[in-house]
Short mmCIF file of C-alpha atoms and ligand atoms in Angstrom, two decimals:
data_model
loop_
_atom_site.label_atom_id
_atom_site.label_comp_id
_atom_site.label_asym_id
_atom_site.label_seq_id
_atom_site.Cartn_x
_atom_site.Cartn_y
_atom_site.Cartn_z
CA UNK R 1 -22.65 -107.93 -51.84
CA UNK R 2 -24.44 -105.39 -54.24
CA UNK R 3 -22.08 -102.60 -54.47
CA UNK R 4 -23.75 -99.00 -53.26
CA UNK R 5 -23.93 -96.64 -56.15
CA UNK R 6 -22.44 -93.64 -53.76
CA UNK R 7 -19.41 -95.48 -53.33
CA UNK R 8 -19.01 -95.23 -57.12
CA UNK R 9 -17.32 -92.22 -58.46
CA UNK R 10 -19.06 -90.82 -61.16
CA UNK R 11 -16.30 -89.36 -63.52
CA UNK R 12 -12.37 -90.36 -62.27
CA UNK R 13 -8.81 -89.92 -63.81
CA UNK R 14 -7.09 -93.46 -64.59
CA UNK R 15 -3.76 -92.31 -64.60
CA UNK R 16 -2.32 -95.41 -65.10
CA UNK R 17 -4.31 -96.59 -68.01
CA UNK R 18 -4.82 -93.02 -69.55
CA UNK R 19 -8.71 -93.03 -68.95
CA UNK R 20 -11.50 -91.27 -68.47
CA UNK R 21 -13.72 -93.56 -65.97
CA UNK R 22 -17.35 -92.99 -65.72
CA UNK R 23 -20.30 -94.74 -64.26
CA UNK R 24 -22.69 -95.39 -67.12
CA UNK R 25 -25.49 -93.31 -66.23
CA UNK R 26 -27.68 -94.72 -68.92
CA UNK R 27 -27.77 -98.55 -67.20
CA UNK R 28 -28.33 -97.35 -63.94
CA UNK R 29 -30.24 -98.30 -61.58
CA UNK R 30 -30.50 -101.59 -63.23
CA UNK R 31 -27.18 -101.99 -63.35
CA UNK R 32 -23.57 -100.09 -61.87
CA UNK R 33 -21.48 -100.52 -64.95
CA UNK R 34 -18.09 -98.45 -65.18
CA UNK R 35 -16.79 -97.57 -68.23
CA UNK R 36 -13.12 -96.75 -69.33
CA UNK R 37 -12.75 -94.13 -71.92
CA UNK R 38 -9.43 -93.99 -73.70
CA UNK R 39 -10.29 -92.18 -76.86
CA UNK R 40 -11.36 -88.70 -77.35
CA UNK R 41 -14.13 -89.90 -79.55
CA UNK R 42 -15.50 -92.29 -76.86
CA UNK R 43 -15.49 -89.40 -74.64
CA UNK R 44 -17.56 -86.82 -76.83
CA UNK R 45 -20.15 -89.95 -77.60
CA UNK R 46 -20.56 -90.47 -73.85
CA UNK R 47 -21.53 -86.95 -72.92
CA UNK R 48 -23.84 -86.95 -75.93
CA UNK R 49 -25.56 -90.34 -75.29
CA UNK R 50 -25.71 -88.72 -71.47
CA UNK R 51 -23.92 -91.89 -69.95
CA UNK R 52 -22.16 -88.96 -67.70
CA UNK R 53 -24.68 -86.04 -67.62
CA UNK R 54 -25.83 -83.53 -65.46
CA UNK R 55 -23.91 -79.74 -65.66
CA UNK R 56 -20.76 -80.50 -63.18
CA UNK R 57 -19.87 -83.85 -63.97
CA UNK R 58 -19.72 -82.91 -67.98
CA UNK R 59 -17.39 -80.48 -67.48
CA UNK R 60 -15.33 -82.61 -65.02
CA UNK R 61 -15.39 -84.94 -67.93
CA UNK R 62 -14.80 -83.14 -70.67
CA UNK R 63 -11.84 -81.20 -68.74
CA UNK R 64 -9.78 -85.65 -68.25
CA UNK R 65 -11.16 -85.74 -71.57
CA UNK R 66 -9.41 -82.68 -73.03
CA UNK R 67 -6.12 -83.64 -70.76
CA UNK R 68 -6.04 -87.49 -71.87
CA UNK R 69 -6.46 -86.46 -75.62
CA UNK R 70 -3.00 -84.30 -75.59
CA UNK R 71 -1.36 -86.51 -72.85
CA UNK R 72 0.34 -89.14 -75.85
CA UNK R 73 0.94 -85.73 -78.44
CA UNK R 74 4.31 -86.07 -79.46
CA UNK R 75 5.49 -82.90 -80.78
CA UNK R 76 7.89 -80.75 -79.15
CA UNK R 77 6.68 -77.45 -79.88
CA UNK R 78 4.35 -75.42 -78.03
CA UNK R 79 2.52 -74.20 -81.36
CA UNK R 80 1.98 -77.34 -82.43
CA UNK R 81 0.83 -78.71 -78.92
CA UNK R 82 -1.57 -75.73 -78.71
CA UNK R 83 -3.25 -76.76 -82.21
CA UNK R 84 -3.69 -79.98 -81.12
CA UNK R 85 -5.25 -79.12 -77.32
CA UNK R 86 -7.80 -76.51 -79.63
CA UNK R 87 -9.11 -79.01 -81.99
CA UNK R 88 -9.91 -81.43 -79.36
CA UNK R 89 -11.40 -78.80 -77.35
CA UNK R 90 -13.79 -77.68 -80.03
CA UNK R 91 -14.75 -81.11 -80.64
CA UNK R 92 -15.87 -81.90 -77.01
CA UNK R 93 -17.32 -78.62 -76.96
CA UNK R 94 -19.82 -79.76 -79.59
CA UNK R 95 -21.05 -82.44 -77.85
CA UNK R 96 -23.85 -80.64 -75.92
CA UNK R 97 -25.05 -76.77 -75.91
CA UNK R 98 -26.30 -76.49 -73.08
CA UNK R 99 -24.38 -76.83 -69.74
CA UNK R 100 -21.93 -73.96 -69.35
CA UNK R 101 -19.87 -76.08 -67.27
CA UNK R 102 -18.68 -78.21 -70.61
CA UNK R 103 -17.48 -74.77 -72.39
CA UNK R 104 -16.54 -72.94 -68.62
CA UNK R 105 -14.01 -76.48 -67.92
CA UNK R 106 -12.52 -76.54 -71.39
CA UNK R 107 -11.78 -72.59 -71.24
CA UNK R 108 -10.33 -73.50 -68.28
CA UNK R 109 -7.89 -76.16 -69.62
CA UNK R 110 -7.29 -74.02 -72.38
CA UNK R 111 -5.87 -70.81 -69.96
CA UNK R 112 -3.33 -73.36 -68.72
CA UNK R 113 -1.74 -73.59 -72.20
CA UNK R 114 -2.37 -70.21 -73.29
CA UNK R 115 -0.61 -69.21 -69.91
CA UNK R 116 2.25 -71.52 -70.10
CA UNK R 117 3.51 -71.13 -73.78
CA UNK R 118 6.99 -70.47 -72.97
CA UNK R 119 7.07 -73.54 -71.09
CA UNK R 120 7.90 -77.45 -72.24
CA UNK R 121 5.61 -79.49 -73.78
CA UNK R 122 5.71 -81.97 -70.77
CA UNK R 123 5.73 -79.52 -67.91
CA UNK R 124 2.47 -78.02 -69.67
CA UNK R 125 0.40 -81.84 -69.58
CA UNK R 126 1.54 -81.99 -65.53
CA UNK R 127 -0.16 -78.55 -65.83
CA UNK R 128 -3.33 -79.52 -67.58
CA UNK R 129 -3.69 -82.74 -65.03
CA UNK R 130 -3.17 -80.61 -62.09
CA UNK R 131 -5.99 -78.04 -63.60
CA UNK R 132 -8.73 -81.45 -64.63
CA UNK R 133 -7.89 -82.78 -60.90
CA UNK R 134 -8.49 -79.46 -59.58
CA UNK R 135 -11.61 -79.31 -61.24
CA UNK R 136 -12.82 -82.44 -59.88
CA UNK R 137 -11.71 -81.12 -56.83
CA UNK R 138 -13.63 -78.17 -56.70
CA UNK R 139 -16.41 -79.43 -57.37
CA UNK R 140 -16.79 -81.57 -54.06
CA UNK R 141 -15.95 -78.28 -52.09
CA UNK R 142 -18.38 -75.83 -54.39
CA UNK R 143 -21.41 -78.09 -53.84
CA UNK R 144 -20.93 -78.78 -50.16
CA UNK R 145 -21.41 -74.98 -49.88
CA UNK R 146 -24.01 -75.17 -51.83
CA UNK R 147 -25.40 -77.85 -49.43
CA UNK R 148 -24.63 -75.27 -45.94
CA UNK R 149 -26.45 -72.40 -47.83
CA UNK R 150 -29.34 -74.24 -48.91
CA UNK R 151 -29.94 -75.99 -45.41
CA UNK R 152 -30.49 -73.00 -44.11
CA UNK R 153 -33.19 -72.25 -45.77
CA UNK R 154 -35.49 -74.88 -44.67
CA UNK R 155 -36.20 -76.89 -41.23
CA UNK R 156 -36.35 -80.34 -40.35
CA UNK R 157 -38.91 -82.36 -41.33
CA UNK R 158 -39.84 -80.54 -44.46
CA UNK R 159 -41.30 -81.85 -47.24
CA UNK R 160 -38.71 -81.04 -50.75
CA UNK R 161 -39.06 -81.39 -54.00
CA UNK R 162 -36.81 -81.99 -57.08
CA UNK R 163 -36.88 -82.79 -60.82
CA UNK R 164 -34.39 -84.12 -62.91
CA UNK R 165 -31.21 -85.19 -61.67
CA UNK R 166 -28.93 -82.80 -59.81
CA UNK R 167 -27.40 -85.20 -57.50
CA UNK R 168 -24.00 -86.80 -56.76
CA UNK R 169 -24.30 -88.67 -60.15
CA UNK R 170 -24.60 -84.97 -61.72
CA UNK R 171 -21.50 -83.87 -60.50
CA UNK R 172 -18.79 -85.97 -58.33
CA UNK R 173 -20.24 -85.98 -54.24
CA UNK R 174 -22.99 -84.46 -52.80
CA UNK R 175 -24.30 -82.89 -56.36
CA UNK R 176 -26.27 -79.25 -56.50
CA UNK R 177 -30.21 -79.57 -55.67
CA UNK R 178 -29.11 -82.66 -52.99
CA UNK R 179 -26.66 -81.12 -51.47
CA UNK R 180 -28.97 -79.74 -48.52
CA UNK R 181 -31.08 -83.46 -48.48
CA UNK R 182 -27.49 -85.18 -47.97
CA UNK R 183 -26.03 -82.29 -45.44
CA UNK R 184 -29.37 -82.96 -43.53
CA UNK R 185 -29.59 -86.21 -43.60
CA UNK R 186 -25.95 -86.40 -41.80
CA UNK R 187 -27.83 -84.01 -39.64
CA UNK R 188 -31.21 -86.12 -38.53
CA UNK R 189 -33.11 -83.36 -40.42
CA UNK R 190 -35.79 -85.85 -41.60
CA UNK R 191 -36.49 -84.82 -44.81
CA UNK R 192 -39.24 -86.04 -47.10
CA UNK R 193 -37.78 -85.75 -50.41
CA UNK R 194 -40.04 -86.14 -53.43
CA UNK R 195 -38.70 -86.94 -56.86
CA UNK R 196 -40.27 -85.71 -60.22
CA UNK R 197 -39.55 -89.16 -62.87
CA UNK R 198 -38.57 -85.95 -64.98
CA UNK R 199 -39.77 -87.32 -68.49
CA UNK R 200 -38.83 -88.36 -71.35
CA UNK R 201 -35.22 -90.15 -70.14
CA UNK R 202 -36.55 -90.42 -66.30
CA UNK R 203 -33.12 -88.91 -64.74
CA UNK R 204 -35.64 -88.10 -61.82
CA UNK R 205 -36.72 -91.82 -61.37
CA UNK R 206 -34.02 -93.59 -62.66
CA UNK R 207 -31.03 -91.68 -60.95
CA UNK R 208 -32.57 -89.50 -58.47
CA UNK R 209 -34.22 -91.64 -56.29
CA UNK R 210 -31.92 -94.44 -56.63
CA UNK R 211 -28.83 -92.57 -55.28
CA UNK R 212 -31.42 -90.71 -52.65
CA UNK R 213 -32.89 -94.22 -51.53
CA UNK R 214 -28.95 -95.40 -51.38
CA UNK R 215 -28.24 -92.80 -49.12
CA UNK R 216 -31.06 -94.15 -46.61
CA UNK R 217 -33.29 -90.84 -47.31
CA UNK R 218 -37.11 -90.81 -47.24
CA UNK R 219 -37.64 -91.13 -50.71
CA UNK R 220 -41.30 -90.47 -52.59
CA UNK R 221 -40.95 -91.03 -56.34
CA UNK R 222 -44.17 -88.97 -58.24
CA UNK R 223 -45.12 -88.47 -62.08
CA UNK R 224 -44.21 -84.78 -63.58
CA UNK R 225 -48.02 -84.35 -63.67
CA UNK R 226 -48.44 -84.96 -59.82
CA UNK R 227 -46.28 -82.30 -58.51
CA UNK R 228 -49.53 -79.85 -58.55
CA UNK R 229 -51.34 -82.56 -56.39
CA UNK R 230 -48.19 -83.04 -54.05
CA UNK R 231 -47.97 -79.20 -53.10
CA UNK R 232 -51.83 -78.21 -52.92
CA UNK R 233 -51.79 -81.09 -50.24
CA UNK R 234 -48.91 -79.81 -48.35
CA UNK R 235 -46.74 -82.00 -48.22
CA UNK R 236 -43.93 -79.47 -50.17
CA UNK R 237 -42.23 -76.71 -48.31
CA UNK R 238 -39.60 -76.00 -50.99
CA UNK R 239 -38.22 -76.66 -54.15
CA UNK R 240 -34.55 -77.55 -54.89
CA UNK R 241 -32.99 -78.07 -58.59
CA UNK R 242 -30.60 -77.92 -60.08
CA UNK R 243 -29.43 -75.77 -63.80
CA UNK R 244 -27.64 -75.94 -66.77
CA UNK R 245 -26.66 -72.24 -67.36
CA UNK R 246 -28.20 -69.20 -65.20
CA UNK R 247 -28.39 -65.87 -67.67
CA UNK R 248 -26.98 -62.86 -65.75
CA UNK R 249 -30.76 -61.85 -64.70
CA UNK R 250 -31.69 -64.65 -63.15
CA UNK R 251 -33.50 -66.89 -66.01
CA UNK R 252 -32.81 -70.67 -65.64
CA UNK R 253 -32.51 -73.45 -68.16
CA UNK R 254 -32.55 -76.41 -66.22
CA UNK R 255 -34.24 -80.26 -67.10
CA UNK R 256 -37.42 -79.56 -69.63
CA UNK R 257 -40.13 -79.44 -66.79
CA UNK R 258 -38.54 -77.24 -64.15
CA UNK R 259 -40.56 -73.83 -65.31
CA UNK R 260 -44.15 -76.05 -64.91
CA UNK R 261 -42.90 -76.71 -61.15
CA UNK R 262 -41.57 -73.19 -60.55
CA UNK R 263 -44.89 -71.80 -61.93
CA UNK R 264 -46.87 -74.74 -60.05
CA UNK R 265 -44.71 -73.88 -56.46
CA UNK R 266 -45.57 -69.46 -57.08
CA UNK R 267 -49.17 -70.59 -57.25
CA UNK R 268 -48.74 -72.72 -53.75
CA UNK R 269 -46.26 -70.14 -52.06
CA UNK R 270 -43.61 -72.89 -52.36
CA UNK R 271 -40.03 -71.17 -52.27
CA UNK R 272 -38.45 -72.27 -55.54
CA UNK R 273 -34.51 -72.68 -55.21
CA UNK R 274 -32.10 -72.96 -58.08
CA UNK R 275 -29.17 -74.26 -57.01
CA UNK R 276 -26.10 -73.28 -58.76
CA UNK R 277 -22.70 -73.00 -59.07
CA UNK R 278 -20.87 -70.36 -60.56
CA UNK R 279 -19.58 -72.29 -63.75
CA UNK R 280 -22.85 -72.83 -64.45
CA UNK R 281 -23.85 -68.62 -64.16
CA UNK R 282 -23.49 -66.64 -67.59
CA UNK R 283 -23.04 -63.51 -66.68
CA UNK R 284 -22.51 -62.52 -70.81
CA UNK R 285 -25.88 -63.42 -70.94
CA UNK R 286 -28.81 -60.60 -70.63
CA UNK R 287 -31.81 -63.17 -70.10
CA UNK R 288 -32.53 -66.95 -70.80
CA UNK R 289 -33.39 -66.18 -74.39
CA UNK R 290 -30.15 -66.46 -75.52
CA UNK R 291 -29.76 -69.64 -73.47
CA UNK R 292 -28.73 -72.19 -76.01
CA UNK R 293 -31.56 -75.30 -75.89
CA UNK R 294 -30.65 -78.51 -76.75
CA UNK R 295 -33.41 -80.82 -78.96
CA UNK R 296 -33.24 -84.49 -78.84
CA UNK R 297 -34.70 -86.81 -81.06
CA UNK R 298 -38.44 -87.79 -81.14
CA UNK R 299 -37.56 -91.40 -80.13
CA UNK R 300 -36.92 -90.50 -76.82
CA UNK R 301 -40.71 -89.58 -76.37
CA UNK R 302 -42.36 -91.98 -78.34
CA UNK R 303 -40.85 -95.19 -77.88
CA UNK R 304 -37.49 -95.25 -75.95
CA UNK R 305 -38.73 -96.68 -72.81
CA UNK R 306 -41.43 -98.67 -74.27
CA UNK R 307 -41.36 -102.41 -74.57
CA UNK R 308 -43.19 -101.48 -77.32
CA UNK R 309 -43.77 -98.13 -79.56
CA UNK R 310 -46.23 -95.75 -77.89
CA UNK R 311 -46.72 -93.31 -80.38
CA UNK R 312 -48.35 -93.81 -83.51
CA UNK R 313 -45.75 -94.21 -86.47
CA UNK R 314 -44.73 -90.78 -88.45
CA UNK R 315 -46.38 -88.70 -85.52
CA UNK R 316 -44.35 -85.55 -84.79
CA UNK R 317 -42.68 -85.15 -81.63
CA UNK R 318 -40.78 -81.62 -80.08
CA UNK R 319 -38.31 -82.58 -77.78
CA UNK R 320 -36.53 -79.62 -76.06
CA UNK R 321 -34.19 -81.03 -73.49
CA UNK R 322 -34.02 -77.87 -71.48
CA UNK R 323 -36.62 -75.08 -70.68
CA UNK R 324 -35.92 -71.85 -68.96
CA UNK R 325 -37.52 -70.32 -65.84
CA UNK R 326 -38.18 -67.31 -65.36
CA UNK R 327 -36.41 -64.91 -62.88
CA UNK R 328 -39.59 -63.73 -61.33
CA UNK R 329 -40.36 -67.17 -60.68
CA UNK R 330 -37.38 -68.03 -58.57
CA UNK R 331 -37.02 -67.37 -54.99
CA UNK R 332 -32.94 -67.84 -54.31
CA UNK R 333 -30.33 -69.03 -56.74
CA UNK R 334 -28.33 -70.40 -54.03
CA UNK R 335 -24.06 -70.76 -55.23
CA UNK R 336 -21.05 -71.75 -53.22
CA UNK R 337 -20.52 -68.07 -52.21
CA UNK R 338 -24.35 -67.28 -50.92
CA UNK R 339 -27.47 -67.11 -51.90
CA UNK R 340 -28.35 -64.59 -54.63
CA UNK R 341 -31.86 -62.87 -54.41
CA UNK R 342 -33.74 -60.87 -56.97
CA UNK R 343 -32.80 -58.25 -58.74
CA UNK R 344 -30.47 -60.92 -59.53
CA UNK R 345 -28.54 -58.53 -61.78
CA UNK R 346 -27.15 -57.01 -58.96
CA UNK R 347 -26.97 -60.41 -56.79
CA UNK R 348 -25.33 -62.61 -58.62
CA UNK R 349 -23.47 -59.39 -59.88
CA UNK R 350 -21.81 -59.00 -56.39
CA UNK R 351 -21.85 -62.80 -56.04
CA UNK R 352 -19.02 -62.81 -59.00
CA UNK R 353 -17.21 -59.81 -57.23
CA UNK R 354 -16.57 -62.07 -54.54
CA UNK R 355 -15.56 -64.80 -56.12
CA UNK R 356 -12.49 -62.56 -58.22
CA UNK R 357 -11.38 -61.86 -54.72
CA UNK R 358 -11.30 -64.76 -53.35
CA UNK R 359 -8.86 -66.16 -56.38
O1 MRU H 1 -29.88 -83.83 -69.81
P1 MRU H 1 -29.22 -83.94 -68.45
O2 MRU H 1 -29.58 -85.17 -67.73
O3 MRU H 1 -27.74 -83.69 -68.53
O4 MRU H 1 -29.86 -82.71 -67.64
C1 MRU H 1 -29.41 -82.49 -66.34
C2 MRU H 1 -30.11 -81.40 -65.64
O5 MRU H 1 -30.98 -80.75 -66.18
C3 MRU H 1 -29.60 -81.08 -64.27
O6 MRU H 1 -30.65 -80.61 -63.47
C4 MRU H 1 -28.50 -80.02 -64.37
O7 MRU H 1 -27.52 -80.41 -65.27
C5 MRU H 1 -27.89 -79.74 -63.05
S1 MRU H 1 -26.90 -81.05 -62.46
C6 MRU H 1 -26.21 -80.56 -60.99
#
């Protein structure tokens, strides 16, 4: 029998064989391939060629990355341990700019052995396991309160819309924008969902509404260039996606894309929700301009999903990954702790208060 890609776990510890396991995002849904990562290498080319992608599940895998590339060090000494643990952080840390969650999971793994540097070499690597599983962990818990929050927000029945993919293959169950379509669907809430293709690499068609369709939802897949058409008809009575970092005033960089639908959905009077955990909110940041945005390479656009090239040869191409929405277009920016309303400064502001309490 075919196996069900939401019985697959998208990024997984392999103790046993020291790897990182992902499902390789880039054959899907043609194909469920997992992959076994054992070098650190391996790992930095499969965030960059996005076979794991989307914000959470990068820095799920780049935190077993980190842990698996110190695991075999042999040295004895802390100082020399440390060295080692920083240059293969930096190294996944260039992989991608964008998702704060990469650089917000290897800080992480780094605190454990700045913390712990009177300790053994051995007794710190239990540590830095403990902190990746923990990680993964969290993540399951972080976006099923995502999930309650954003439920309750719309009714059953409703028509939602998403772009790109922010979805259980974006982080480990459950994922950020889907969250609320899987809580309701174990809820009868009826949803129509409707799913942006989200060019140029089609995470909306390709990943989206395969793991949606998996899950038995009412799935709708649509061209970017529809989503106007879809709303002035109605059928749309809220927005959910996902983000790659959130600047401390509310601007978004999320999938290139997600500013036309926010802009598109304030024209309608379609409530536009960002949905986002806190290791994905900057609060260093004053406003989305000093988001860093990733560019890809033309090929992508002009012939990458092409049986043949599309584009005429030599033609330019711009291909920001990432665009950043505006605050004022935004309606929530809905994280595991509540949802954060405009001014956002002071929102997501007391958002973070809560969240150093509760540690
Ligand atoms: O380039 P990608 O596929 O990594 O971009 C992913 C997105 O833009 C997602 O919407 C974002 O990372 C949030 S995932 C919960």
């Amino acid at each position: 029998m075919r196996q069900n890609v939401l019985d697959c776990d998208t990024v997984l510890l392999d103790d046993e064989n020291s790897a990182l396991v992902i499902i390789d995002q880039t054959k899907l849904p043609g194909c469920i391939e997992m992959l076994s990562l054992t070098g650190l290498e391996e790992t930095w080319e499969a965030i960059r060629l996005l076979k794991v992608r989307g914000a959470p599940a990068i820095g799920v895998a780049a935190a077993i990355g980190v842990y698996l590339a110190v695991k075999g060090a042999e040295t004895g000494s802390m100082e020399e341990f440390k060295k080692e643990f920083q240059r293969a952080k930096g190294y996944l840390a260039s992989s991608r700019p964008t998702a704060l969650n990469l650089f917000w999971a290897l800080d992480r793994m780094e605190a454990v052995v700045l913390h712990n540097m009177e300790q053994k070499v051995y007794q710190v690597k239990a540590l830095l396991r403990q902190e990746a599983l923990r990680i993964r962990q969290e993540d399951i818990e972080v976006c099923r309160s995502i999930g309650e929050h954003g439920l309750a927000l719309v009714k059953p029945g409703s028509g939602l819309l998403t772009h790109c993919n922010a979805g259980k293959l974006a982080a480990i169950k459950y994922g950020t924008a889907t969250a609320p379509m899987y809580l309701g669907m174990e809820r009868g809430y009826g949803f129509r969902i409707y799913v942006d293709e989200t060019r140029p690499l089609l995470q909306g068609a390709r990943l989206t509404a395969f793991e949606l369709q998996e899950a038995g939802m009412d799935v709708t897949l649509i061209c970017d260039n529809m989503a106007g058409m879809v709303m002035k008809k109605g059928l749309v009575d809220a927005v959910f996606v996902g983000c790659d970092r959130v600047a401390s005033n509310g601007d978004t960089a999320n999938k290139i894309g997600t500013s036309v639908v926010a802009a598109v959905a304030k024209y309608y009077g379609i409530p536009f929700y960002v949905c986002a955990p806190t290791a994905t909110i900057d609060m260093s940041l004053q406003s989305g301009e000093e988001i860093p945005i990733e560019e890809r390479g033309a090929d992508e656009i002009t012939e990458m999903w092409y049986e043949k090239r599309m584009a005429p040869e030599g033609v330019k191409a711009y291909n920001p990954c990432f665009d950043v929405t505006d605050h004022g277009l935004i309606d929530g920016i809905i994280t595991e702790f509540g949802v954060a309303r405009a001014p956002y400064k002071e929102s997501l502001g007391r958002i973070f208060d809560s969240k150093t309490r509760n540690q």
